[in-house]
Coordinates of C-alpha atoms in Angstrom, one line a residue:
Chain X
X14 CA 11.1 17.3 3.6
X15 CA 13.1 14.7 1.5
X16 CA 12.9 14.7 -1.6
X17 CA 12.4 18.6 -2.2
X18 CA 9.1 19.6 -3.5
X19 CA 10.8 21.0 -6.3
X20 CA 12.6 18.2 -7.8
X21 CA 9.8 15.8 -7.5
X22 CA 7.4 18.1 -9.4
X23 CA 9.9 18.4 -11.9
X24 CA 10.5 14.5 -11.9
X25 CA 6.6 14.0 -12.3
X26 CA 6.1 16.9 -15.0
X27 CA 8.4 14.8 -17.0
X28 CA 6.6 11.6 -15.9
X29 CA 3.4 12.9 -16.7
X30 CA 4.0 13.9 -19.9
X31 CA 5.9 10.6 -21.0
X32 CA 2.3 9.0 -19.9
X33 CA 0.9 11.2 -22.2
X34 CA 2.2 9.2 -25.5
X35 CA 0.0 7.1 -27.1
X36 CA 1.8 3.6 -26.8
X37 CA 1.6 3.2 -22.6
X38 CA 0.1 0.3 -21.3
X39 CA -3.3 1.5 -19.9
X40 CA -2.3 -0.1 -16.6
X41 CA 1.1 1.4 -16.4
X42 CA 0.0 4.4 -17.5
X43 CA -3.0 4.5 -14.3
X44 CA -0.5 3.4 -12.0
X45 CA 2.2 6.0 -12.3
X46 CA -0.5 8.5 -13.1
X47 CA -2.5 7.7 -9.8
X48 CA 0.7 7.6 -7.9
X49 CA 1.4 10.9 -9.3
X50 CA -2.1 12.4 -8.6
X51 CA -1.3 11.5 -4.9
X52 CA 1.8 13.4 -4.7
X53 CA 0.9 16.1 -6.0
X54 CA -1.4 16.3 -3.6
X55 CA 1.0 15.6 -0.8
X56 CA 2.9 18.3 -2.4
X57 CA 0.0 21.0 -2.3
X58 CA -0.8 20.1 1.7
X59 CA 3.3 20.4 2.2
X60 CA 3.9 23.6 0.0
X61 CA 1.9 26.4 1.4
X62 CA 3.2 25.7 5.5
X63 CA 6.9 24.6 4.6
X64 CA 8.3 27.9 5.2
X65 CA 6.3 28.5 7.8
X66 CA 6.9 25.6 9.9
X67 CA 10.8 25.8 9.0
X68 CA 10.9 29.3 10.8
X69 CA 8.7 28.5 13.6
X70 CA 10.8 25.3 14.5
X71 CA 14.1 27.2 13.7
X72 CA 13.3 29.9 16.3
X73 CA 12.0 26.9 18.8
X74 CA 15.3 25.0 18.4
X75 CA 17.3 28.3 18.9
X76 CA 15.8 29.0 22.4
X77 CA 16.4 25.4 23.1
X78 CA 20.0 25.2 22.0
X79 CA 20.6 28.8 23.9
X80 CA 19.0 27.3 27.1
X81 CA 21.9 23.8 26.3
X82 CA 24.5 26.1 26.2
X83 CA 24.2 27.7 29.6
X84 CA 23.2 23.9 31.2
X85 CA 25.6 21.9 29.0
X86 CA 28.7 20.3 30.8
X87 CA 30.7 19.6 28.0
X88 CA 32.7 23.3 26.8
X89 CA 33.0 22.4 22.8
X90 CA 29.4 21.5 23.0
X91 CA 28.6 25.2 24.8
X92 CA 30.6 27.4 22.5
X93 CA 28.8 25.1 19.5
X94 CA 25.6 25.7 21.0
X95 CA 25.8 29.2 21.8
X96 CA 27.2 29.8 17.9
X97 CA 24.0 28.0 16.8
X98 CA 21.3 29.9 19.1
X99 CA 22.5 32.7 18.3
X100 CA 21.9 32.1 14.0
X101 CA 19.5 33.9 12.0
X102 CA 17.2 32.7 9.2
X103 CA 18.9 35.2 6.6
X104 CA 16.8 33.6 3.9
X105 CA 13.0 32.4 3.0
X106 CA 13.6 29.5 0.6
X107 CA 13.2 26.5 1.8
X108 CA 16.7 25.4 0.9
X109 CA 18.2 27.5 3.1
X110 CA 15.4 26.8 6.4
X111 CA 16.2 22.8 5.7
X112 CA 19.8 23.8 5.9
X113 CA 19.6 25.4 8.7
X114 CA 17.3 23.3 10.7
X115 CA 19.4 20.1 10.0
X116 CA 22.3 21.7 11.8
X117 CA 20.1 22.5 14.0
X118 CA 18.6 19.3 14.8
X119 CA 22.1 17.8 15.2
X120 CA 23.2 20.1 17.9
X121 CA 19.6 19.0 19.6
X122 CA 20.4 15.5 19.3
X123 CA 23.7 15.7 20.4
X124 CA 21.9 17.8 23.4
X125 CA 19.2 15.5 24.2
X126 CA 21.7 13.0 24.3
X127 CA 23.9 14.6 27.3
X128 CA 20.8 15.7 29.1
X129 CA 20.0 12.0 29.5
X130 CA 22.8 10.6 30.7
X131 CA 22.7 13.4 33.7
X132 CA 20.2 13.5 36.9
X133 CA 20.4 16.4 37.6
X134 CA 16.8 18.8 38.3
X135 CA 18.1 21.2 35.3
X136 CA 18.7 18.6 32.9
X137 CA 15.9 17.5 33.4
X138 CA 13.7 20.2 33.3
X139 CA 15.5 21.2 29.9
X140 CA 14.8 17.8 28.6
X141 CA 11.2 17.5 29.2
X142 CA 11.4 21.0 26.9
X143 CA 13.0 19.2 24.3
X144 CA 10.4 16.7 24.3
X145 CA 7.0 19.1 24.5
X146 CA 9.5 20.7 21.2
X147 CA 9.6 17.6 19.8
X148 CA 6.1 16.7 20.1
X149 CA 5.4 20.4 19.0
X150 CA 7.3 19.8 15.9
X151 CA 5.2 15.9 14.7
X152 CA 2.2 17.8 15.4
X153 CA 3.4 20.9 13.0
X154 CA 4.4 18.6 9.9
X155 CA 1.5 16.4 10.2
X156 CA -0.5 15.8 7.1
X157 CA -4.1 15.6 7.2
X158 CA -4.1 12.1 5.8
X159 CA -1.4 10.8 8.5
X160 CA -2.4 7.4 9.6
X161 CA -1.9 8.6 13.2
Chain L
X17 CA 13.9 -3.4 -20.5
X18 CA 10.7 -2.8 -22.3
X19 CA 7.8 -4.6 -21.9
X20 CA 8.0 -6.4 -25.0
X21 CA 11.6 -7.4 -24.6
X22 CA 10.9 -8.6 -21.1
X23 CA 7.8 -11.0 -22.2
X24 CA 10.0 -12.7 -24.8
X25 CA 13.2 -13.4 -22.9
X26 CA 11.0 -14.6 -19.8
X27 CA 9.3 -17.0 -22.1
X28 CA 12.5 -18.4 -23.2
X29 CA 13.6 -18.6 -19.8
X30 CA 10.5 -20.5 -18.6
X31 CA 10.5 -22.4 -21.9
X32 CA 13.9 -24.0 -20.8
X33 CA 12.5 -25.1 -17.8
X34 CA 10.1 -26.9 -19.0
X35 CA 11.6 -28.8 -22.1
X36 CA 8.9 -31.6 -22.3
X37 CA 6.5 -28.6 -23.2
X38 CA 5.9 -26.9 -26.3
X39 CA 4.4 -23.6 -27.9
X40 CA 5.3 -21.9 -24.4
X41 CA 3.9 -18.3 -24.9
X42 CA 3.1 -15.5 -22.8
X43 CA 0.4 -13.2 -22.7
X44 CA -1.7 -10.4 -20.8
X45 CA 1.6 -9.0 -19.3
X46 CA 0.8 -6.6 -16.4
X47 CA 2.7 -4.7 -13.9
X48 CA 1.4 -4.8 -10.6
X49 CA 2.1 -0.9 -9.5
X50 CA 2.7 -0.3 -5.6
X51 CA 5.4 -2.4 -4.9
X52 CA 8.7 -0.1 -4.1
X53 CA 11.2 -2.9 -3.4
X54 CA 10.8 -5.0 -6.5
X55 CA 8.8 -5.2 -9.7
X56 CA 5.7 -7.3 -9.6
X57 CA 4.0 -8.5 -12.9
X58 CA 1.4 -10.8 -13.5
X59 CA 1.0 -12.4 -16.6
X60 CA -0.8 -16.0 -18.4
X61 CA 1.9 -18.7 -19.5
X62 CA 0.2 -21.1 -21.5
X63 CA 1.8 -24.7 -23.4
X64 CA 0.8 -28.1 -24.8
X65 CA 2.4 -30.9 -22.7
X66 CA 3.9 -34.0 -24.2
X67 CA 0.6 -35.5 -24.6
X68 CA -1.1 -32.7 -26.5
X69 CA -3.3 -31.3 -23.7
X70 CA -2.9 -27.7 -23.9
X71 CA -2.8 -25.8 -20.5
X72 CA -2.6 -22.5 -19.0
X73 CA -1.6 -20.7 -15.4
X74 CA -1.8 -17.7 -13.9
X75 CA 2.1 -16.8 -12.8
X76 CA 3.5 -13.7 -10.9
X77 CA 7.3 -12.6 -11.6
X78 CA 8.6 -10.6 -9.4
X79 CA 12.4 -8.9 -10.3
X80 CA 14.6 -6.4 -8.6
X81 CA 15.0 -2.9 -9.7
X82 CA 17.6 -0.7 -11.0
X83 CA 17.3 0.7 -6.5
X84 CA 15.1 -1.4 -4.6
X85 CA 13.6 0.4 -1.3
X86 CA 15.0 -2.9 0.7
X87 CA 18.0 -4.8 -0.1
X88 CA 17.6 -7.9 0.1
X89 CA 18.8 -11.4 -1.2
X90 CA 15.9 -13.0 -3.9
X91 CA 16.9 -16.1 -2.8
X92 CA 15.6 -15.0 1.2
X93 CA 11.8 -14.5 -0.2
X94 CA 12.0 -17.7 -2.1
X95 CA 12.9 -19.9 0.2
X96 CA 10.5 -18.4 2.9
X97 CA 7.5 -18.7 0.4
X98 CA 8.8 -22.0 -0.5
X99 CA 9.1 -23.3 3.6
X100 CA 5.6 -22.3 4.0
X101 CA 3.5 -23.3 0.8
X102 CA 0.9 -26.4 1.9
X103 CA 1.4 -25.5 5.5
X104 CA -1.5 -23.6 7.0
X105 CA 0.1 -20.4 6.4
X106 CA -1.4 -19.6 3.0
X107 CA 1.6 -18.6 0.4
X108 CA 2.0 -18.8 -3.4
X109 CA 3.5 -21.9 -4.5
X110 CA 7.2 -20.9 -5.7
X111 CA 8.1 -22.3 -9.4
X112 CA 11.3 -20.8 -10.6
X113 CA 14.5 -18.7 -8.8
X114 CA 17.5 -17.0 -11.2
X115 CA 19.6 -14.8 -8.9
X116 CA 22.1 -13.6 -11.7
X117 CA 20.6 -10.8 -14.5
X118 CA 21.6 -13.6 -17.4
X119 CA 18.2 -14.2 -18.3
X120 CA 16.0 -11.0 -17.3
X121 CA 18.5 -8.4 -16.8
X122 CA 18.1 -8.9 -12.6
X123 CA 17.6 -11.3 -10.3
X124 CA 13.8 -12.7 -9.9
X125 CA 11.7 -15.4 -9.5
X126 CA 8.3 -16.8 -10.8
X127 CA 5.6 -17.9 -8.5
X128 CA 1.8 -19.1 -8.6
X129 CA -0.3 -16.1 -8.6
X130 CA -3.3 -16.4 -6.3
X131 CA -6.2 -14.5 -8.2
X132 CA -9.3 -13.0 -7.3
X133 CA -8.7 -11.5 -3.7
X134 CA -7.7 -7.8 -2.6
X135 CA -4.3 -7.1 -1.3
X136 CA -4.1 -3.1 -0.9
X137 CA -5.9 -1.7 2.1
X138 CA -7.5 0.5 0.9
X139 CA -11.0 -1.1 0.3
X140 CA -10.9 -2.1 3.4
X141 CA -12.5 0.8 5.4
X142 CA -15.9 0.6 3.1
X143 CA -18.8 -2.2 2.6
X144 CA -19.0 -5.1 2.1
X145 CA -15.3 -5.1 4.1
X146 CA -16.1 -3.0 7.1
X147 CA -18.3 -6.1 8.0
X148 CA -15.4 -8.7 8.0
X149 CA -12.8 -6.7 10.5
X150 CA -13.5 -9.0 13.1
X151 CA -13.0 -12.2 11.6
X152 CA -10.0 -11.1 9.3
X153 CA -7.9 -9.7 11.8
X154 CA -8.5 -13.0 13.8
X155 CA -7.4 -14.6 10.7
X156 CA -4.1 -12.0 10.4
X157 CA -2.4 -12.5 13.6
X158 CA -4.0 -16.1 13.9
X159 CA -1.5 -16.9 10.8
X160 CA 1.1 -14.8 12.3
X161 CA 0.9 -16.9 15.6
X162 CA 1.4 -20.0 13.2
X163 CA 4.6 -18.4 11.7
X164 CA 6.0 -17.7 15.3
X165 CA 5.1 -21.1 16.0
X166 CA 7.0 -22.8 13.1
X167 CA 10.4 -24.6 13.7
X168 CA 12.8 -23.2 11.1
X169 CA 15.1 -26.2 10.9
X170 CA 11.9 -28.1 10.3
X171 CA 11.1 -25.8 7.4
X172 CA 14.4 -26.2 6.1
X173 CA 15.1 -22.5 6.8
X174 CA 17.7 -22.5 8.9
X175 CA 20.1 -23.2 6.2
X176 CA 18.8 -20.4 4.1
X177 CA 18.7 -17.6 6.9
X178 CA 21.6 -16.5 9.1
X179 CA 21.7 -17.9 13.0
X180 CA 20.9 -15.9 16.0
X181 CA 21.3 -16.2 19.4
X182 CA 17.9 -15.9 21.7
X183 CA 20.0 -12.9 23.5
X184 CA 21.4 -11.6 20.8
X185 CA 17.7 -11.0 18.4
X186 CA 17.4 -7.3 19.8
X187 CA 20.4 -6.4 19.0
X188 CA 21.0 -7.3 15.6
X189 CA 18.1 -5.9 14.5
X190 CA 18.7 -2.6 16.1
X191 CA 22.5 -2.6 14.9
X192 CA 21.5 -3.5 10.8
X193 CA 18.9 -0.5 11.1
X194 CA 20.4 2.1 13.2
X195 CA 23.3 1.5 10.3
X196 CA 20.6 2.0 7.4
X197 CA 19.5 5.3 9.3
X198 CA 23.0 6.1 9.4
X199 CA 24.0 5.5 5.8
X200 CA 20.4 7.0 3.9
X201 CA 19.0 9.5 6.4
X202 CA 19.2 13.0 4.7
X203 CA 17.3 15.0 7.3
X204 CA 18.5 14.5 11.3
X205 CA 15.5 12.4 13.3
X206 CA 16.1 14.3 17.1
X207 CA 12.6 11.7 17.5
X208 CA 14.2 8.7 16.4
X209 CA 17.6 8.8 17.5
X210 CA 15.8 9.1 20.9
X211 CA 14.2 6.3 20.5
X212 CA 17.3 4.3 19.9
X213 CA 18.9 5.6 22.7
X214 CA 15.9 4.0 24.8
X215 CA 15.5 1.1 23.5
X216 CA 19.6 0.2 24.2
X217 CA 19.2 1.5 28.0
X218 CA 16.6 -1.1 28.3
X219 CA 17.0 -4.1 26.0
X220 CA 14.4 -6.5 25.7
X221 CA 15.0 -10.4 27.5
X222 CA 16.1 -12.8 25.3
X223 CA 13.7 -14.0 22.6
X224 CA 11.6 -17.2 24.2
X225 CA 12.3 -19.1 20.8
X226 CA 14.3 -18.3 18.3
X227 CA 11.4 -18.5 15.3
X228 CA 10.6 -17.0 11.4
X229 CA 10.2 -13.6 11.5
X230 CA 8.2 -12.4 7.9
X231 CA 9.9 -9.2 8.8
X232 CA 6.9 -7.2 7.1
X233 CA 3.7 -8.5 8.0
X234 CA 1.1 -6.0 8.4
X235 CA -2.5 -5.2 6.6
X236 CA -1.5 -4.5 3.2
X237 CA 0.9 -8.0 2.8
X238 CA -1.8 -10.4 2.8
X239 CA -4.5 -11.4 0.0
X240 CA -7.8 -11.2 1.4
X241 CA -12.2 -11.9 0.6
X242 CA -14.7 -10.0 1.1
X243 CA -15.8 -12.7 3.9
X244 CA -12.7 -12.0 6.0
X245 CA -10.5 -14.8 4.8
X246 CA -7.3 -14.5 4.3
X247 CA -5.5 -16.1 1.1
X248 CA -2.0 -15.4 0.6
X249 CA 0.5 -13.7 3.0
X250 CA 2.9 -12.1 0.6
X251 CA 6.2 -10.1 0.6
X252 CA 8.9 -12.3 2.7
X253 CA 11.8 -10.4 1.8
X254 CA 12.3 -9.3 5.7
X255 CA 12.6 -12.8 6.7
X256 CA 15.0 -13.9 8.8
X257 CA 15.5 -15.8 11.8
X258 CA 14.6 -13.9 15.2
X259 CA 12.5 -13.2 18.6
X260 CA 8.8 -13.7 17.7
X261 CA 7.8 -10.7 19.1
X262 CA 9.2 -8.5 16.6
X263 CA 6.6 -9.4 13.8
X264 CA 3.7 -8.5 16.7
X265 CA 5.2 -5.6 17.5
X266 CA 5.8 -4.7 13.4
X267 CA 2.0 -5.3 12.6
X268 CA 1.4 -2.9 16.0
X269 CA 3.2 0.1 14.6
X270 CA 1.0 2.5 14.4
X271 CA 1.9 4.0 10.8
X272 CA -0.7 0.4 10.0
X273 CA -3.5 1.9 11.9
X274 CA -5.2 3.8 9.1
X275 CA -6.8 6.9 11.1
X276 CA -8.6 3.6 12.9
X277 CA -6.7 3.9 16.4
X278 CA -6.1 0.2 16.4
X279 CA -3.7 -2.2 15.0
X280 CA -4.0 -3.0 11.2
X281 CA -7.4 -1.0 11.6
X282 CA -8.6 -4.1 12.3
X283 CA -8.7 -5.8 16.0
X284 CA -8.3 -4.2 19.4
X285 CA -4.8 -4.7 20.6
X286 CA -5.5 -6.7 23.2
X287 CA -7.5 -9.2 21.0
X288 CA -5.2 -9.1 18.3
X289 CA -2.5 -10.2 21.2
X290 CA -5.1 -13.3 22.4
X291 CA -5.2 -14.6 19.5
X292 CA -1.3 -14.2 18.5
X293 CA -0.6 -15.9 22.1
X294 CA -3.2 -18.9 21.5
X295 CA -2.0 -19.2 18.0
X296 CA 1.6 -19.3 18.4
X297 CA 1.9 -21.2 22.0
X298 CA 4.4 -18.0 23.3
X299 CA 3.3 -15.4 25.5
X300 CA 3.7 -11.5 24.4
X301 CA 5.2 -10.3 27.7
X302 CA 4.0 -6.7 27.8
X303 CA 7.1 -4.8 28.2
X304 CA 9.4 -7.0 25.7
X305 CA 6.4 -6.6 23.7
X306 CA 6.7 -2.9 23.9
X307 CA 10.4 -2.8 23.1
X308 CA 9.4 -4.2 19.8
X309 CA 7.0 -1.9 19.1
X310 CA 9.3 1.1 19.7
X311 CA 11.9 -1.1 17.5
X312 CA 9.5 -1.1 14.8
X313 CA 9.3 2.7 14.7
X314 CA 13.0 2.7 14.3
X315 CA 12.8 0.1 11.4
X316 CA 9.8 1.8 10.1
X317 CA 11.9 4.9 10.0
X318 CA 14.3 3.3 8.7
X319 CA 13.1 2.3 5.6
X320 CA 11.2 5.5 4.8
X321 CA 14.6 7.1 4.4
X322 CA 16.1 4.4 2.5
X323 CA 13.5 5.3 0.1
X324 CA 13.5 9.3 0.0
X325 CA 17.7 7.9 -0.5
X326 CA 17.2 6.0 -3.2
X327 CA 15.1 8.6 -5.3
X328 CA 17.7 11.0 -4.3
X329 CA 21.1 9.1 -5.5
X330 CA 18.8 8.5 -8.6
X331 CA 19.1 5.2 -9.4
X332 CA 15.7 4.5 -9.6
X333 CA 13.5 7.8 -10.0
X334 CA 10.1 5.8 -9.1
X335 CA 7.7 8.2 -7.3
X336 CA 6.8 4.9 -5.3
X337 CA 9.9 5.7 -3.0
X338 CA 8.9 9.3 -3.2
X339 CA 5.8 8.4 -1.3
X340 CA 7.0 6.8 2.1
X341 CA 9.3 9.3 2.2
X342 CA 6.5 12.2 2.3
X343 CA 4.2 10.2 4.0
X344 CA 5.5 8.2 6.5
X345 CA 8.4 9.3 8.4
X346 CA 6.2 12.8 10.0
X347 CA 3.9 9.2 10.8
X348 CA 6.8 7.4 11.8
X349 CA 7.8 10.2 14.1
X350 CA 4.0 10.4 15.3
X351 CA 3.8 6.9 16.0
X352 CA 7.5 6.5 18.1
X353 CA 6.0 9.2 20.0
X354 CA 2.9 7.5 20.7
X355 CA 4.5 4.2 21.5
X356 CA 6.7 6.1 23.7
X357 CA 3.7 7.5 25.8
X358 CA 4.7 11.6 24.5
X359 CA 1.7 11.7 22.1

């Protein structure tokens, strides 16, 4: 998630506490505080899973990428693929899993992308596991307030 | 600028347009929080015209930020507001444009402000609202219809807005936001992208007309009663010129449905179409209609990253942009899905 937690509760401590002084308008000062209020509650619902979710859709981009790299056609893409699969998670903060799973997520698109433009049964029975991964992945990082 | 500082140089500014008035002052200065591409204020401007009789008028100014979630020309919203006002598309009448920062530090303008009504959704979904969802949602994409129906050279918009091509609307869209994905994404969209790639294997035909397009007209943009009526449709700085079918398909996207599982949380999809169709005189072909819908995701998406970028180049540190960014694009990713058939 973009912006990171951390930076944004720093932004708001600062925030808050400027809405603290005496002089703020009374409707400036409920705006930015209610706008506050709500992120910080986003940021409570996001905080406590992050990690979790980060590993668990680390590992399920892995097995994808490993799968890629035996049914890829394209040999930079394969050796790329099979570097990426075969990655760890060698840290826990959150840093590090966004990190990682952005590299990861490129190599996906850039596999989803050659799957597509194929016909063949084993493209496409990898791409339909992209897409259950996919849908796996909106249904892990949904909020309990998401309007869908 | 401070508050204070901004009261007194806009009621210099407003006092120079209006030199046959005199003891032009400015009072209950308010910002209107919730808006994350420009900064809304409402204020009183009151004066004694050359006969004596003293007056007063609600007035809305609305100036660009230090990093404004769209970019956009000022001049764009002006002239859309100002093609539509006294036509039955209900819009605030437009007074005063400045695009350089001489007077106010950044470009704005000054409009009418329509009082009394709700614009946020968020009432919506309790008494005595709940009551009107029928009749306002008739009245939403009954007035979008009447947009789609317009003739821009007739509204004097075609010299304000660039031309486009009837077989060329899809892809100039898709072009100017896959480029803003491009430039402000910080996280890779696997979702998204996807959808892009789909939408160009199967463009859309060619727009029937080539119409106004608000470019963000959705529950949320208009000003609305408690009876269902619909009073002011608001934030035009989207507009341009293009197919029709992309505003239905923007109020469709499912990041407006509000945990109600239909569009705007207001009117079953195929009633909200009915209506658009009669009002407008064009016909929402289902799968050109569907293209736009998936476009809208992309869009969607697009702009909830331009915000999450903005707050992280810090330029403007507003937790307003923080919010879509949170928010919205799991949504965004959730509702491309959705349109998709995966979800």
């Amino acid at each position: 998630m973009k912006p990171d937690v951390a930076q944004v509760l720093a932004d708001l401590a600062g925030r808050v506490a400027r809405n603290a002084a005496p002089q703020i308008p009374p409707a400036q000062r409920a705006g930015e505080l209610g706008l506050s209020a709500m992120l910080l509650g986003l940021a409570a619902e996001m905080w406590d899973g992050a990690a979790e979710i980060l590993v668990q859709e680390n590992a399920a981009l892995r097995a994808l990428l490993a799968s890629g790299a035996r049914v890829s056609q394209d040999n930079a893409r394969r050796r790329w693929l099979v570097e990426l699969a075969g990655s760890r998670d060698g840290s826990l903060r959150l840093s590090a899993l966004q990190n990682a799973n952005a590299e990861l997520r490129v190599a996906l698109i850039a596999l989803h992308a050659e799957l597509e433009r194929r016909d063949d049964a084993e493209a496409r029975s990898l791409e339909a596991d992209i897409w259950r991964e996919l849908v796996a992945g909106a249904e892990r990082r949904r909020l309990a307030g998401s309007p869908i | 600028m401070e508050e204070a500082e901004l009261t007194t140089r806009l009621a210099g500014y407003i006092a120079g347009q209006m030199p046959q008035a005199r003891d032009v002052a400015i009072t209950d200065v308010a910002r209107i929080t919730g808006g994350a591409s420009r900064q809304t204020y409402r204020f009183t401007l009151s004066w004694t015209e050359a006969d004596g009789v003293a007056r007063r008028r609600g007035l809305i100014l609305r100036r660009d930020p230090a990093d404004s979630l769209i970019d956009t020309e000022r001049r764009v919203e002006f002239e859309a507001y100002r093609a539509f006002h006294g036509t039955g598309v209900p819009v605030p009448e437009m007074l005063w444009l400045e695009e350089g920062g001489e007077a106010l530090g950044s470009p704005f303008f000054v409009a009418e402000e329509i009082a009394g009504f709700q614009a946020g959704p968020g009432v919506l979904w309790s008494a005595p609202y709940l009551e009107t969802h029928a009749i306002l949602g008739a009245q939403k994409w009954e007035i979008l219809g009447k947009i789609a129906r317009a003739d821009p050279a007739e509204r004097g918009l075609t010299a304000a807005l660039p031309s486009v091509k009837a077989d060329d609307c899809w892809r100039r869209e898709l072009d100017h936001w896959e480029e803003v994905l491009d430039a402000d994404e910080s996280e890779p969209l696997p979702i998204i992208r996807a959808a892009i790639r789909h939408l160009r294997a199967a463009p859309p035909p060619p727009a029937q007309k080539v119409g106004v397009v608000h470019g963000d007209y959705r529950t949320g943009n208009f000003l609305y009663d408690d009876q269902g009526g619909v009073h002011g449709i608001l934030d035009w700085e989207m507009c341009h010129l293009g197919d029709p079918l992309e505003d239905l398909g923007w109020s469709f996207n499912p990041v407006w449905y509000f945990g109600r599982g239909m569009p705007g949380g207001l009117l079953p999809r195929e009633t909200a179409i009915a209506v658009w169709e009669q009002a407008s005189g064009l016909r929402a072909d289902p799968k050109a209609l569907k293209w736009w819908e998936l476009f809208a995701c992309v869009k969607g998406q697009a702009i909830w990253v331009s915000s999450a970028r903005a707050w992280l180049d810090g330029a403007n540190r507003d937790p307003i942009l923080v919010y879509p960014a949170w928010a919205l694009i799991n949504a965004q990713d959730r509702a491309a899905l959705h349109v998709m058939g995966r979800l």
